[in-house]
């Protein structure tokens, strides 16, 4: 068999594996009571430490959850929350593509809420000493995000581009975004090479469609047309499109979290 056919067959098998796993594990049940997205829960997932009980602690968490609808089979939506020492409520930032004006949203939903029925995973968490200073840098990164008026779901810039920008600007986050965070690798033609999202390596990428990332957190990851393939040796796993990873989890175990909240999503945050 011609070497090209061998390569094509291998790539097909690598892609079919995460596709099969993704289809076998739907991200959520479809619209409840026949009312589509309006009925999907967005209450607290109980993952954020109680901000009142931990009022003296500065806390930062980064989340990701399966996106709404059919895109949830192969992509995630991320956001970041934080509170300074002495504060008793979280501030949440993310990018969404609906509505008018700037795409960066502040406090548009419950801090650790389900994303239209999808339970989030904690990608990064930091508490205590030095975190107040980290929050200052995070807010500066949010203010310097260069695509605050632009949103493209594919290949970017989008919600994953936004959180990846914060990760690059604040290496202390040590943020390792999953392989199915489509848009995390989006870089303009004028700036194709730079720091990896985790701050522990480097990346070369053309518009998030073709590139390579090498880092302590990311391992080795190749990007072809927005589909990421790689291997993580830090927490041994394959980095795969659609499902993110296959192997040891990269999520952050949480404890002392807040109880589930009955708080509802503000009307202005709904699509």
Coordinates of C-alpha atoms in Angstrom, one line a residue:
X1 CA 0.0 0.0 0.0
X2 CA 1.2 3.5 -0.9
X3 CA 2.6 5.4 2.2
X4 CA 0.1 8.2 1.6
X5 CA -2.7 5.6 1.9
X6 CA -1.2 4.3 5.1
X7 CA -1.2 7.8 6.5
X8 CA -4.7 8.5 5.4
X9 CA -5.9 5.3 7.0
X10 CA -4.2 6.0 10.2
X11 CA -5.6 9.5 10.4
X12 CA -9.1 8.2 9.7
X13 CA -8.8 5.6 12.5
X14 CA -7.5 8.3 14.9
X15 CA -10.5 10.5 14.0
X16 CA -13.1 7.7 14.2
X17 CA -12.1 6.8 17.7
X18 CA -13.0 10.1 19.3
X19 CA -16.0 10.4 17.0
X20 CA -17.4 7.1 18.3
X21 CA -16.7 8.0 21.9
X22 CA -18.4 11.4 21.4
X23 CA -21.5 10.0 19.8
X24 CA -21.8 7.3 22.5
X25 CA -21.7 10.0 25.2
X26 CA -24.2 12.7 24.3
X27 CA -23.3 16.0 26.0
X28 CA -26.9 16.4 27.4
X29 CA -30.5 15.6 26.9
X30 CA -32.2 17.8 24.4
X31 CA -34.8 20.5 25.3
X32 CA -36.8 19.8 28.4
X33 CA -40.6 20.0 28.1
X34 CA -40.3 20.6 24.4
X35 CA -39.1 24.2 25.0
X36 CA -35.5 23.8 23.7
X37 CA -32.7 25.8 25.3
X38 CA -35.1 27.9 27.5
X39 CA -35.7 24.8 29.7
X40 CA -32.1 23.6 30.0
X41 CA -30.8 24.2 33.5
X42 CA -28.1 26.8 34.2
X43 CA -28.1 26.6 38.0
X44 CA -24.9 26.2 40.1
X45 CA -23.0 23.0 39.6
X46 CA -21.7 23.3 43.1
X47 CA -18.0 23.5 42.0
X48 CA -17.1 27.0 43.2
X49 CA -16.0 27.4 46.8
X50 CA -18.6 29.2 48.9
X51 CA -17.5 32.9 48.5
X52 CA -18.9 33.8 51.9
X53 CA -17.3 30.9 53.8
X54 CA -14.0 31.7 52.0
X55 CA -14.4 35.5 52.1
X56 CA -10.8 35.8 53.3
X57 CA -9.4 33.9 50.4
X58 CA -8.7 35.1 46.8
X59 CA -9.9 32.5 44.4
X60 CA -9.6 31.9 40.6
X61 CA -11.2 29.1 38.6
X62 CA -11.4 28.4 34.9
X63 CA -14.3 26.2 33.6
X64 CA -15.2 24.5 30.4
X65 CA -18.5 22.8 29.4
X66 CA -19.9 21.2 26.3
X67 CA -21.4 23.8 24.0
X68 CA -25.1 24.1 23.4
X69 CA -26.8 21.9 20.7
X70 CA -25.0 19.7 18.2
X71 CA -21.7 21.5 18.6
X72 CA -21.6 20.0 22.1
X73 CA -20.5 16.7 20.5
X74 CA -17.1 18.1 19.6
X75 CA -16.5 21.5 21.2
X76 CA -16.5 23.3 24.6
X77 CA -17.3 26.7 25.9
X78 CA -15.0 28.1 28.6
X79 CA -15.1 31.0 31.2
X80 CA -13.2 32.3 34.1
X81 CA -14.4 33.4 37.6
X82 CA -12.5 35.1 40.4
X83 CA -12.9 36.9 43.7
X84 CA -10.4 38.9 45.7
X85 CA -9.6 38.6 49.4
X86 CA -12.5 40.1 51.3
X87 CA -15.0 39.8 48.5
X88 CA -18.1 37.6 49.0
X89 CA -19.2 37.2 45.4
X90 CA -17.5 36.0 42.2
X91 CA -17.0 37.9 39.0
X92 CA -17.4 35.9 35.8
X93 CA -16.0 36.7 32.3
X94 CA -16.5 34.9 29.0
X95 CA -17.1 35.6 25.3
X96 CA -20.4 34.8 23.6
X97 CA -21.5 35.3 20.0
X98 CA -25.1 36.5 20.6
X99 CA -26.3 40.0 21.2
X100 CA -24.9 43.3 20.0
X101 CA -21.8 45.2 20.9
X102 CA -18.7 43.8 22.6
X103 CA -18.6 40.0 22.8
X104 CA -16.8 40.0 26.2
X105 CA -19.5 39.4 28.9
X106 CA -19.3 40.1 32.6
X107 CA -21.5 38.3 35.1
X108 CA -23.9 37.0 32.4
X109 CA -24.6 33.8 34.3
X110 CA -24.1 32.0 37.6
X111 CA -20.4 31.7 38.4
X112 CA -20.2 27.9 38.2
X113 CA -23.5 27.4 36.4
X114 CA -24.4 24.6 34.0
X115 CA -23.9 25.7 30.4
X116 CA -27.4 25.0 29.0
X117 CA -27.5 21.7 30.9
X118 CA -23.9 20.7 30.5
X119 CA -21.9 20.3 33.7
X120 CA -18.6 22.2 33.6
X121 CA -15.2 20.9 34.4
X122 CA -12.7 22.9 36.4
X123 CA -9.6 23.4 34.2
X124 CA -7.6 25.5 36.7
X125 CA -8.0 26.7 40.3
X126 CA -5.8 28.9 42.4
X127 CA -6.4 30.1 46.0
X128 CA -4.6 32.1 48.7
X129 CA -1.3 33.8 48.6
X130 CA -0.4 35.6 45.4
X131 CA -3.9 35.2 43.9
X132 CA -4.9 38.8 44.4
X133 CA -2.0 39.8 42.3
X134 CA -2.9 37.1 39.7
X135 CA -6.4 38.6 39.5
X136 CA -4.9 42.0 38.7
X137 CA -3.1 40.4 35.8
X138 CA -6.2 38.6 34.7
X139 CA -8.2 41.8 34.6
X140 CA -5.4 43.5 32.6
X141 CA -5.5 40.6 30.1
X142 CA -9.2 40.9 29.8
X143 CA -8.8 44.6 29.0
X144 CA -6.1 43.9 26.4
X145 CA -8.1 41.2 24.5
X146 CA -7.7 42.3 20.9
X147 CA -11.0 40.8 19.6
X148 CA -13.6 42.3 21.9
X149 CA -15.8 43.3 19.0
X150 CA -15.3 40.1 16.9
X151 CA -16.7 36.6 17.1
X152 CA -16.4 33.6 14.8
X153 CA -17.3 30.2 16.1
X154 CA -14.8 28.6 13.6
X155 CA -11.8 28.8 13.6
X156 CA -11.9 31.9 15.8
X157 CA -11.6 34.3 17.5
X158 CA -14.3 32.9 19.9
X159 CA -14.8 32.0 23.6
X160 CA -11.8 29.7 23.6
X161 CA -9.6 32.3 22.0
X162 CA -10.5 34.7 24.8
X163 CA -9.6 32.3 27.6
X164 CA -6.5 31.2 25.8
X165 CA -5.4 34.9 25.6
X166 CA -5.8 35.2 29.4
X167 CA -3.7 32.0 29.8
X168 CA -0.9 33.3 27.7
X169 CA -0.9 36.7 29.4
X170 CA -1.0 35.1 32.9
X171 CA 1.3 32.1 32.8
X172 CA 0.8 31.6 36.6
X173 CA -2.6 30.2 35.8
X174 CA -0.9 27.2 34.3
X175 CA -3.9 26.7 32.1
X176 CA -4.0 23.6 29.9
X177 CA -7.1 23.9 27.6
X178 CA -8.4 20.6 26.1
X179 CA -7.9 19.6 22.5
X180 CA -11.5 20.2 21.7
X181 CA -11.4 23.8 22.8
X182 CA -11.7 24.9 19.1
X183 CA -10.3 28.4 18.8
X184 CA -7.7 28.3 21.5
X185 CA -5.0 28.1 18.9
X186 CA -6.3 31.0 16.8
X187 CA -3.5 33.4 16.0
X188 CA -3.4 36.2 13.3
X189 CA -1.0 36.0 10.4
X190 CA 1.0 38.9 11.8
X191 CA 1.7 36.9 15.0
X192 CA 2.0 33.2 14.2
X193 CA 4.5 32.2 16.9
X194 CA 4.3 32.8 20.6
X195 CA 3.8 31.4 24.1
X196 CA 1.6 28.3 24.5
X197 CA -1.7 28.8 26.4
X198 CA -0.2 27.2 29.6
X199 CA 2.8 29.5 29.5
X200 CA 5.0 26.4 29.8
X201 CA 6.0 26.1 26.1
X202 CA 5.6 27.5 22.6
X203 CA 3.2 27.5 19.7
X204 CA 3.1 28.2 16.0
X205 CA -0.3 28.5 14.4
X206 CA -1.9 30.0 11.3
X207 CA -5.4 31.2 12.1
X208 CA -5.9 28.1 14.3
X209 CA -6.1 25.9 11.2
X210 CA -2.6 24.6 11.0
X211 CA 0.0 24.5 13.8
X212 CA 1.9 22.8 16.5
X213 CA 2.2 23.3 20.3
X214 CA 4.9 22.0 22.6
X215 CA 4.8 22.6 26.3
X216 CA 5.1 20.9 29.7
X217 CA 1.4 21.1 30.3
X218 CA 0.2 20.6 26.7
X219 CA 2.8 18.0 25.7
X220 CA 2.9 17.7 21.9
X221 CA -0.2 18.8 20.0
X222 CA -0.7 19.1 16.3
X223 CA -3.6 21.2 14.8
X224 CA -5.0 20.4 11.4
X225 CA -8.0 22.4 10.3
X226 CA -8.9 23.0 13.9
X227 CA -8.7 19.3 14.8
X228 CA -6.1 18.8 17.5
X229 CA -4.1 15.5 17.9
X230 CA -1.3 15.0 20.5
X231 CA 0.1 13.3 23.5
X232 CA 0.3 14.6 27.1
X233 CA 3.1 13.1 29.1
X234 CA 2.6 15.3 32.2
X235 CA -0.7 13.5 32.9
X236 CA -0.5 10.6 30.5
X237 CA -3.2 10.9 27.9
X238 CA -3.9 11.2 24.2
X239 CA -5.1 14.7 23.2
X240 CA -7.9 14.1 20.6
X241 CA -10.5 16.2 18.8
X242 CA -14.2 16.0 19.8
X243 CA -13.5 14.5 23.2
X244 CA -10.5 16.5 24.4
X245 CA -8.4 13.7 25.9
X246 CA -8.3 10.0 26.4
X247 CA -6.4 8.9 29.5
X248 CA -5.8 10.5 32.9
X249 CA -8.1 13.4 33.6
X250 CA -6.7 16.9 33.4
X251 CA -9.5 18.4 35.4
X252 CA -8.9 19.9 38.9
X253 CA -10.5 18.0 41.8
X254 CA -12.6 20.4 43.9
X255 CA -13.5 20.4 47.5
X256 CA -15.4 22.7 49.9
X257 CA -17.6 23.9 47.1
X258 CA -20.7 25.9 47.4
X259 CA -24.1 24.2 47.6
X260 CA -26.2 24.2 44.5
X261 CA -27.8 27.6 43.9
X262 CA -31.3 28.2 42.7
X263 CA -30.2 31.5 41.2
X264 CA -31.5 32.0 37.6
X265 CA -29.7 33.3 34.6
X266 CA -30.4 37.0 34.0
X267 CA -32.6 37.7 31.0
X268 CA -29.9 39.7 29.3
X269 CA -27.5 36.7 29.4
X270 CA -29.9 34.5 27.3
X271 CA -29.3 34.0 23.6

